[in-house]
Coordinates of C-alpha atoms in Angstrom, one line a residue:
Chain A
M1 CA 4.5 137.7 88.9
K2 CA 4.2 141.0 90.8
P3 CA 5.7 144.0 89.0
A4 CA 8.4 144.8 91.2
T5 CA 9.7 140.6 90.3
R6 CA 9.3 141.7 86.5
L7 CA 10.9 145.0 86.7
R8 CA 14.2 143.6 89.0
I9 CA 14.2 140.8 85.9
V10 CA 14.8 143.3 83.5
V11 CA 17.2 145.6 85.5
L12 CA 19.6 142.6 86.1
V13 CA 19.0 141.3 82.4
A14 CA 20.1 145.7 81.4
A15 CA 22.9 145.2 83.7
V16 CA 24.5 142.2 82.3
A17 CA 24.2 143.4 78.3
A18 CA 25.6 146.4 79.6
V19 CA 28.4 144.9 81.1
E20 CA 28.3 142.5 77.6
L21 CA 28.6 145.6 75.8
S22 CA 31.4 147.3 77.1
C23 CA 33.4 144.6 77.6
R24 CA 32.8 143.5 74.0
S25 CA 33.4 146.9 72.6
G26 CA 36.8 147.5 74.6
V27 CA 35.6 150.3 76.9
I28 CA 36.6 147.4 79.7
G29 CA 39.5 145.8 78.6
A30 CA 40.3 142.4 78.0
F31 CA 43.2 142.4 81.1
T32 CA 40.5 143.4 83.4
M33 CA 37.1 141.9 82.9
I34 CA 35.7 139.3 80.0
A35 CA 32.7 139.5 78.6
P36 CA 29.8 137.2 80.6
S37 CA 28.6 135.2 77.6
Q38 CA 32.6 134.3 77.9
M39 CA 32.4 133.4 81.2
V40 CA 30.0 131.0 81.1
V41 CA 31.6 129.6 78.0
S42 CA 34.6 129.4 80.2
L43 CA 33.0 127.8 83.2
W44 CA 31.2 124.6 80.5
E45 CA 34.6 124.0 78.9
L46 CA 36.8 123.7 82.4
L47 CA 33.3 122.0 83.6
A48 CA 33.9 119.8 80.4
S49 CA 37.3 119.3 80.8
G50 CA 37.2 117.7 84.4
R51 CA 40.0 119.4 85.3
L52 CA 38.6 121.3 88.5
H53 CA 36.5 117.9 89.7
N54 CA 39.0 117.1 92.5
D55 CA 39.2 121.6 93.8
I56 CA 35.5 121.8 93.5
A57 CA 35.3 118.3 95.2
R58 CA 37.4 119.8 97.9
T59 CA 35.7 122.9 98.7
L60 CA 32.5 121.6 98.8
T61 CA 33.8 118.9 101.1
A62 CA 35.3 121.1 103.6
V63 CA 32.0 123.8 103.4
C64 CA 30.0 120.7 104.4
I65 CA 32.1 119.7 107.1
A66 CA 32.5 122.9 108.7
F67 CA 28.7 123.6 107.8
G68 CA 27.5 120.2 109.6
G69 CA 29.3 121.3 112.6
A70 CA 28.5 124.5 113.2
V71 CA 24.7 123.5 112.9
T72 CA 25.3 120.6 115.5
V73 CA 27.4 122.7 117.6
G74 CA 25.2 125.8 117.4
A75 CA 22.2 124.3 117.8
L76 CA 23.4 122.0 120.9
S77 CA 25.2 124.9 122.8
G78 CA 22.4 127.6 121.7
A79 CA 20.0 124.9 123.7
V80 CA 22.6 124.9 126.9
I81 CA 23.3 128.3 126.8
H82 CA 19.2 129.0 127.0
A83 CA 18.5 126.4 129.5
L84 CA 21.2 128.3 131.8
P85 CA 19.8 131.6 132.2
R86 CA 23.7 132.5 134.5
L87 CA 25.4 131.6 131.6
R88 CA 23.4 133.4 129.0
R89 CA 23.9 136.5 131.2
T90 CA 27.9 136.1 130.2
A91 CA 27.3 134.3 126.7
D92 CA 25.0 137.0 125.1
P93 CA 27.4 140.4 125.4
L94 CA 30.2 137.9 124.1
L95 CA 27.8 136.9 120.8
A96 CA 26.6 140.0 120.4
A97 CA 30.1 141.1 120.0
Y98 CA 31.5 138.0 117.8
Y99 CA 30.8 139.5 114.5
S100 CA 32.8 142.1 114.7
V101 CA 36.3 140.1 115.2
P102 CA 37.4 139.3 112.1
V103 CA 37.7 135.8 112.3
F104 CA 40.3 134.9 109.2
V105 CA 42.6 137.0 112.0
F106 CA 42.8 133.3 113.4
Y107 CA 43.6 131.7 110.2
P108 CA 47.3 132.1 110.6
M109 CA 47.5 130.8 114.0
F110 CA 45.3 127.8 112.3
I111 CA 47.8 127.0 110.0
V112 CA 50.9 126.7 112.6
M113 CA 48.8 124.8 114.7
L114 CA 47.2 122.6 112.4
G115 CA 49.1 122.3 109.7
L116 CA 49.0 123.8 106.1
N117 CA 46.0 121.0 104.9
D118 CA 42.6 121.6 104.6
R119 CA 41.4 121.7 108.5
P120 CA 42.5 125.4 109.2
K121 CA 39.8 125.8 106.5
I122 CA 37.6 124.1 107.6
M123 CA 37.8 125.4 111.6
I124 CA 37.5 129.4 109.7
G125 CA 34.5 128.4 108.3
F126 CA 33.3 126.8 111.1
L127 CA 34.1 129.2 113.3
Y128 CA 32.3 131.4 111.1
A129 CA 29.2 129.6 110.8
V130 CA 29.2 128.5 114.4
A131 CA 27.6 131.6 115.8
A132 CA 25.1 132.7 113.9
M133 CA 23.5 129.3 114.5
T134 CA 23.8 129.6 118.1
I135 CA 22.4 133.5 118.5
N136 CA 19.6 132.0 116.0
T137 CA 18.7 128.9 118.2
L138 CA 18.7 131.3 121.3
N139 CA 15.9 133.6 119.4
G140 CA 14.6 130.6 118.3
L141 CA 14.1 129.1 121.7
D142 CA 13.3 132.6 123.2
R143 CA 10.0 132.8 121.0
V144 CA 8.5 129.5 122.4
S145 CA 5.1 130.9 123.8
P146 CA 5.0 129.5 127.4
V147 CA 1.8 128.8 126.9
L148 CA 2.4 125.9 124.9
L149 CA 4.9 124.5 126.9
K150 CA 2.6 124.9 130.1
T151 CA 0.1 122.9 127.9
A152 CA 2.6 120.7 126.9
R153 CA 3.2 120.0 130.8
M154 CA -0.6 119.4 131.2
F155 CA -0.9 116.6 128.5
R156 CA 1.9 115.2 130.4
M157 CA 3.9 115.0 127.3
G158 CA 7.5 114.2 128.1
W159 CA 10.6 115.6 126.7
A160 CA 11.4 114.5 123.5
S161 CA 7.7 114.8 122.4
T162 CA 7.9 118.7 123.8
T163 CA 10.7 119.4 121.9
L164 CA 9.3 117.8 118.5
S165 CA 5.8 118.6 118.6
V166 CA 6.4 122.0 120.2
V167 CA 9.5 123.9 120.6
L168 CA 11.2 122.9 116.9
P169 CA 8.0 123.9 115.5
S170 CA 8.2 127.5 117.1
A171 CA 11.7 128.0 116.9
A172 CA 11.6 126.5 113.6
P173 CA 11.5 130.0 111.4
Y174 CA 14.8 131.1 113.3
L175 CA 16.5 127.9 113.2
F176 CA 16.0 128.3 109.6
T177 CA 17.7 131.6 109.4
G178 CA 20.7 130.3 111.2
V179 CA 21.2 127.3 108.8
K180 CA 20.6 129.8 105.9
L181 CA 23.3 132.1 107.8
A182 CA 25.2 129.1 108.6
I183 CA 25.7 127.9 104.3
A184 CA 26.4 131.1 103.6
Y185 CA 29.1 132.1 106.6
S186 CA 30.7 128.5 105.7
F187 CA 31.7 129.5 102.4
I188 CA 33.2 132.7 103.2
G189 CA 35.4 131.0 105.8
V190 CA 36.3 127.8 103.3
V191 CA 36.4 130.0 100.1
G192 CA 38.1 133.1 101.7
S193 CA 40.8 130.8 103.4
E194 CA 41.7 129.0 100.4
F195 CA 42.1 132.5 98.5
I196 CA 44.4 134.1 101.6
L197 CA 46.8 130.3 101.6
S198 CA 46.1 126.9 100.7
T199 CA 46.7 124.3 99.1
G200 CA 43.6 123.3 96.9
G201 CA 40.4 124.3 96.5
L202 CA 38.6 126.3 94.5
G203 CA 40.0 129.8 96.5
Y204 CA 43.0 128.8 95.3
Q205 CA 42.6 127.6 91.9
I206 CA 41.4 131.5 91.3
G207 CA 44.2 133.0 93.2
F208 CA 46.1 131.4 91.3
A209 CA 44.7 131.8 87.9
Y210 CA 44.8 135.9 89.3
H211 CA 48.1 135.7 89.4
D212 CA 48.7 134.0 86.3
F213 CA 47.0 136.5 84.2
N214 CA 43.9 133.9 83.5
N215 CA 41.0 135.8 83.3
K216 CA 39.1 133.2 81.7
T217 CA 39.2 130.5 84.3
M218 CA 39.4 133.1 86.9
Y219 CA 35.8 134.8 86.1
A220 CA 34.7 130.9 85.6
L221 CA 35.5 130.0 88.7
I222 CA 34.2 133.1 90.7
L223 CA 30.9 132.5 88.4
F224 CA 30.3 129.1 89.5
I225 CA 31.0 130.2 93.4
L226 CA 28.7 133.1 93.0
G227 CA 26.5 130.7 91.1
V228 CA 26.7 127.7 94.1
V229 CA 25.7 129.6 96.6
L230 CA 23.2 131.6 94.9
I231 CA 21.2 128.2 93.7
V232 CA 22.0 126.8 97.1
N233 CA 20.5 130.0 99.1
M234 CA 17.6 130.7 96.6
S235 CA 16.5 126.2 97.0
L236 CA 16.5 127.2 100.7
H237 CA 14.3 130.2 100.5
A238 CA 11.8 128.6 98.1
W239 CA 11.8 125.5 100.8
E240 CA 11.4 127.9 104.1
K241 CA 8.3 130.1 102.3
V242 CA 6.8 126.5 101.3
L243 CA 6.8 125.8 105.7
M244 CA 6.1 128.9 106.6
A245 CA 3.2 128.2 104.2
R246 CA 2.2 125.6 105.8
R247 CA 1.8 126.7 108.5
G248 CA -0.5 129.2 107.4
L249 CA 2.3 132.7 108.1
Q250 CA 2.5 133.9 104.6
Chain B
M1 CA 13.4 141.1 153.6
S2 CA 10.6 138.9 153.5
A3 CA 10.8 135.9 155.8
L4 CA 9.9 133.7 153.4
E5 CA 13.8 134.7 151.6
A6 CA 15.2 134.8 154.9
Q7 CA 14.9 130.8 155.2
R8 CA 16.8 130.2 152.3
P9 CA 20.1 130.3 153.2
R10 CA 21.9 132.9 150.0
A11 CA 25.0 133.1 148.2
P12 CA 27.0 136.3 148.8
S13 CA 25.6 139.1 146.7
W14 CA 29.6 138.8 144.4
L15 CA 29.1 135.4 143.8
A16 CA 25.6 136.3 142.2
G17 CA 26.8 139.2 140.3
R18 CA 28.1 139.8 136.6
G19 CA 31.2 141.1 137.4
F20 CA 32.0 137.8 139.1
D21 CA 30.1 135.5 135.8
T22 CA 32.7 137.7 133.5
A23 CA 35.8 137.1 135.8
V24 CA 35.3 133.9 135.7
F25 CA 34.8 133.4 131.9
A26 CA 37.8 135.5 131.5
A27 CA 39.8 133.2 133.8
L28 CA 38.5 130.2 131.8
V29 CA 39.7 131.5 128.5
L30 CA 43.1 131.9 129.9
L31 CA 43.5 129.0 131.4
L32 CA 42.5 127.6 128.2
W33 CA 44.6 129.8 126.3
Q34 CA 47.2 128.5 128.7
G35 CA 46.6 125.1 128.3
A36 CA 46.8 125.1 124.2
H37 CA 50.6 126.4 124.9
L38 CA 51.2 123.4 126.9
W39 CA 49.8 121.0 124.8
G40 CA 50.8 122.4 121.5
G41 CA 54.2 124.0 122.5
E42 CA 55.9 127.4 122.0
V43 CA 56.1 126.4 117.5
A44 CA 52.0 126.5 117.9
M45 CA 51.1 129.4 120.5
T46 CA 52.6 131.6 122.7
T47 CA 51.3 131.9 126.4
P48 CA 49.0 134.6 127.3
L49 CA 51.8 136.6 129.3
G50 CA 54.4 136.1 126.5
T51 CA 51.5 137.5 123.9
L52 CA 50.7 140.4 126.1
L53 CA 55.2 141.2 126.4
F54 CA 55.1 141.2 122.8
T55 CA 52.1 143.0 122.2
A56 CA 53.8 146.0 124.1
K57 CA 56.6 145.3 122.6
T58 CA 55.1 145.6 119.3
L59 CA 53.5 149.0 119.8
A60 CA 57.0 150.3 121.1
S61 CA 58.5 149.4 118.2
A62 CA 59.0 152.2 115.0
E63 CA 57.9 149.3 112.3
F64 CA 54.6 148.7 113.0
W65 CA 53.1 152.0 113.5
P66 CA 53.6 153.0 109.5
H67 CA 51.0 149.3 109.1
A68 CA 49.0 150.7 111.5
Y69 CA 48.6 153.6 109.8
A70 CA 47.8 152.1 106.5
T71 CA 45.6 149.8 107.6
L72 CA 43.5 152.7 109.9
S73 CA 43.3 154.5 107.0
A74 CA 42.4 152.4 104.5
F75 CA 39.6 151.4 107.2
L76 CA 38.9 154.7 107.6
I77 CA 37.6 156.0 103.9
A78 CA 36.2 152.8 103.8
L79 CA 34.1 153.2 106.2
V80 CA 33.2 156.7 105.1
I81 CA 32.1 156.1 101.8
A82 CA 30.6 152.9 102.7
A83 CA 28.4 154.4 105.9
S84 CA 27.4 157.9 103.7
S85 CA 26.7 156.2 100.1
G86 CA 25.1 153.0 102.5
I87 CA 22.5 155.7 104.0
L88 CA 21.9 157.9 100.8
I89 CA 21.3 154.9 98.7
G90 CA 19.5 153.2 101.3
A91 CA 17.5 156.1 102.7
V92 CA 16.9 156.8 98.6
L93 CA 15.3 153.0 98.4
G94 CA 13.3 153.5 101.3
F95 CA 10.9 156.6 100.6
H96 CA 10.7 155.3 97.1
R97 CA 8.9 151.9 97.5
L98 CA 8.8 150.2 94.1
S99 CA 12.6 150.8 93.4
G100 CA 12.7 149.3 97.3
E101 CA 10.9 146.2 96.4
V102 CA 13.2 145.7 93.1
A103 CA 16.6 146.1 95.0
E104 CA 16.2 144.2 98.7
P105 CA 16.2 140.6 97.1
V106 CA 19.0 141.4 95.3
L107 CA 21.0 143.4 97.5
V108 CA 20.6 140.4 100.2
A109 CA 21.6 138.1 97.6
I110 CA 25.0 140.1 97.3
Y111 CA 24.9 140.0 101.2
S112 CA 24.9 136.5 101.6
I113 CA 27.8 135.7 98.6
P114 CA 31.1 135.6 99.8
K115 CA 32.4 138.5 98.9
V116 CA 36.2 137.3 98.9
T117 CA 35.7 135.9 95.6
L118 CA 35.5 139.6 93.8
Y119 CA 38.8 140.1 94.9
P120 CA 40.4 139.6 92.5
I121 CA 37.8 142.0 90.2
I122 CA 38.1 144.9 92.3
L123 CA 42.3 144.2 92.0
L124 CA 41.8 144.2 88.5
F125 CA 40.2 147.5 88.3
F126 CA 41.8 149.2 91.1
G127 CA 45.3 147.9 90.9
I128 CA 47.4 146.9 94.4
G129 CA 46.8 149.5 96.7
I130 CA 45.1 151.8 98.9
A131 CA 42.6 152.3 96.5
A132 CA 41.6 148.4 96.0
E133 CA 41.4 148.2 100.4
V134 CA 39.3 150.5 100.0
A135 CA 37.0 149.7 97.5
F136 CA 37.2 146.2 99.2
G137 CA 35.8 147.5 102.7
A138 CA 33.6 150.0 101.7
L139 CA 32.1 146.6 99.3
H140 CA 31.1 144.9 102.5
G141 CA 29.8 147.8 104.8
I142 CA 27.8 149.1 102.1
I143 CA 25.3 146.5 102.1
P144 CA 23.9 146.3 105.5
V145 CA 24.0 149.8 105.8
I146 CA 22.2 150.4 103.0
L147 CA 19.3 147.2 104.7
F148 CA 18.8 148.8 107.7
T149 CA 18.6 152.1 107.0
M150 CA 16.2 151.5 104.0
N151 CA 13.7 149.5 106.5
A152 CA 14.3 152.3 108.9
V153 CA 13.0 154.4 106.7
R154 CA 10.0 152.2 105.2
N155 CA 9.0 151.5 108.9
I156 CA 8.4 155.4 109.6
K157 CA 5.0 155.9 111.1
P158 CA 3.2 157.3 108.6
V159 CA 1.4 159.0 111.5
Y160 CA 4.1 160.6 111.9
I161 CA 4.6 162.1 108.7
K162 CA 0.9 163.2 108.5
S163 CA 1.5 165.4 112.0
A164 CA 4.3 167.0 110.9
R165 CA 2.5 168.1 107.1
V166 CA -0.3 169.6 109.7
M167 CA 2.1 171.4 111.8
R168 CA 3.5 172.5 108.0
V169 CA 7.1 171.1 109.3
S170 CA 8.8 170.4 106.0
G171 CA 12.3 170.3 105.3
W172 CA 14.8 171.1 107.6
P173 CA 13.3 171.0 110.4
L174 CA 10.6 167.7 109.0
F175 CA 14.6 165.6 108.8
R176 CA 15.8 167.2 112.1
T177 CA 12.8 166.4 114.2
V178 CA 10.6 163.7 112.8
L179 CA 12.6 161.9 110.2
L180 CA 16.0 161.4 111.7
P181 CA 14.6 160.4 115.4
A182 CA 12.6 157.5 114.0
T183 CA 15.4 156.5 111.7
L184 CA 18.4 157.0 114.0
P185 CA 18.6 153.6 115.9
E186 CA 17.9 151.5 113.0
V187 CA 20.7 152.9 111.1
F188 CA 22.6 153.0 114.0
T189 CA 22.2 149.2 114.1
G190 CA 23.5 149.2 110.0
L191 CA 26.5 151.4 111.0
R192 CA 27.6 149.2 114.0
V193 CA 27.2 145.6 111.5
G194 CA 28.7 148.0 108.4
F195 CA 32.0 148.9 111.0
S196 CA 32.4 145.2 111.4
L197 CA 32.5 144.2 107.7
T198 CA 34.6 147.0 106.4
L199 CA 37.1 146.0 108.8
I200 CA 37.0 142.5 107.5
G201 CA 36.7 143.8 103.9
T202 CA 40.6 145.5 104.3
L203 CA 42.4 143.2 106.4
L204 CA 40.9 140.4 103.8
S205 CA 42.0 142.4 101.0
E206 CA 45.7 143.5 102.6
M207 CA 46.1 140.0 103.5
F208 CA 45.2 138.7 99.9
G209 CA 47.5 141.8 97.5
S210 CA 49.2 144.2 99.0
K211 CA 52.4 145.1 100.4
R212 CA 51.6 147.4 103.5
G213 CA 49.2 147.3 106.7
I214 CA 48.6 144.7 109.0
G215 CA 46.8 141.9 107.2
F216 CA 50.2 142.2 105.4
V217 CA 52.8 142.2 108.3
L218 CA 49.9 138.7 109.4
M219 CA 50.7 136.9 106.2
Q220 CA 54.5 137.5 106.2
A221 CA 54.9 136.3 109.4
I222 CA 53.3 133.2 108.2
G223 CA 56.2 133.1 105.8
L224 CA 58.4 133.7 108.7
H225 CA 56.3 131.0 110.8
N226 CA 56.9 134.1 113.6
M227 CA 54.3 132.9 116.2
D228 CA 55.2 136.2 118.3
V229 CA 54.2 138.3 115.4
I230 CA 50.7 136.7 114.4
M231 CA 49.4 135.8 118.0
S232 CA 49.9 139.3 119.1
L233 CA 48.6 141.1 115.7
T234 CA 45.9 138.8 115.9
F235 CA 45.7 140.0 120.1
L236 CA 45.8 143.7 118.8
L237 CA 42.8 142.9 116.5
V238 CA 40.5 141.5 118.5
A239 CA 41.0 143.7 121.4
F240 CA 40.3 146.7 119.0
A241 CA 37.3 145.2 116.9
G242 CA 36.5 144.0 120.3
S243 CA 36.3 146.9 122.6
V244 CA 34.7 149.5 119.5
N245 CA 31.8 146.8 119.4
V246 CA 31.0 146.7 122.9
L247 CA 31.0 150.7 122.9
L248 CA 28.9 150.8 119.7
L249 CA 26.0 147.9 121.0
A250 CA 26.3 150.5 124.2
I251 CA 25.4 153.4 122.5
D252 CA 22.8 150.8 120.0
H253 CA 21.3 149.5 122.9
R254 CA 20.8 153.2 124.2
L255 CA 19.1 154.4 120.9
H256 CA 17.0 151.3 120.7
R257 CA 15.6 151.8 124.5
R258 CA 14.6 155.3 124.3
A259 CA 12.9 154.9 120.9

């Protein structure tokens, strides 16, 4: 283990311990925050009771649909924009400015258009994630070395085999970044929307628990969402490292 | 023009220009917008012209400005906090390698979690009001500023600092003539990203728990199903964020080209 990693673990454990201590000793009141150990216990009870399985399933389904749509549409539109330089010239500044627009401001509009159900939040998650995928697909395709493409042509490789064995491997690290961002953004979009206004899901339950002064449930749910996102991100990161190592990059 | 080029008939130059492409794009967006109105009807969406007219009316009304002022002041305070402390923390983490190495994965992890879920915690700590909005906006904006500043400081070429030492430059002149120009482009990119995220954070906090500001008016309009208000405020926010970002992006490109 690297010294920095060891030190990081020490710092994180110390931070959690400090929060635990200040909650237990009353420096932070129980109405503001419950101790981390209580959060874990409360989350365990919640999961065991099965009370929230519906909301968990609902949120994760919405995230998966938004994520799947964003990756598919993002990769395709990235490929199309890459193939048409003139379209690219117009699209580039728009893509660069995309994340400056708070996508959530469209949520009220989508609720009115699509109804107060799961579709508006999927739409927000999708819109949040799709641009990241498009931008990174473009970046990846830009990095495919022309020499490799020429070599492929010399070997008379068809479109499909060129894509599979030349373009995809070269663009993979960037596509991976796009996928990682797309996951994070679909979560932000879906949970954020549930939080603002919705009929169910984890974000809704957090908001409900907040208004109900039910700190035990609220903190347990927050811990659950953060845990899920962190685990997904870390596994992707580990997989990415394996891929990079196989290509001898790191 | 060479003989070869002259043989091929070419489109008039204005058809190939960037302005033309942008105009075509803008026309397409307007057509889609109008089409969505025709498809969904007045309940779902107002027309582009209607939205523009209502926006003008909103801008002229007296009720709009206190809310705009509330949002803007919370946003600006959050931005100042995010920028100043972000640059400071980023610089420390950049100069002190070990702390940087320890903090970076944690910061990246915080960057990618849905921070909306943390908003109730912020509310419990700060109470409903401008303090919570500022804290939430700053929480969104500070991470990219830290990350970009840290990388900028780390990537200062050692030879710059060595040459400065050889020429016995230190203190303020060292900062002004070496460190600042070397890090400015990257730090500015961080500030640009931080700007957008701080705006998102501020608006989100107003939408979830607040009694004032544009986000609050938007939520009220959903309750009343007031499509005019929703569309014109969405339009205003997109126009504001978009135009500021175009400006920041232009400065950003310029700084990076010069570097």
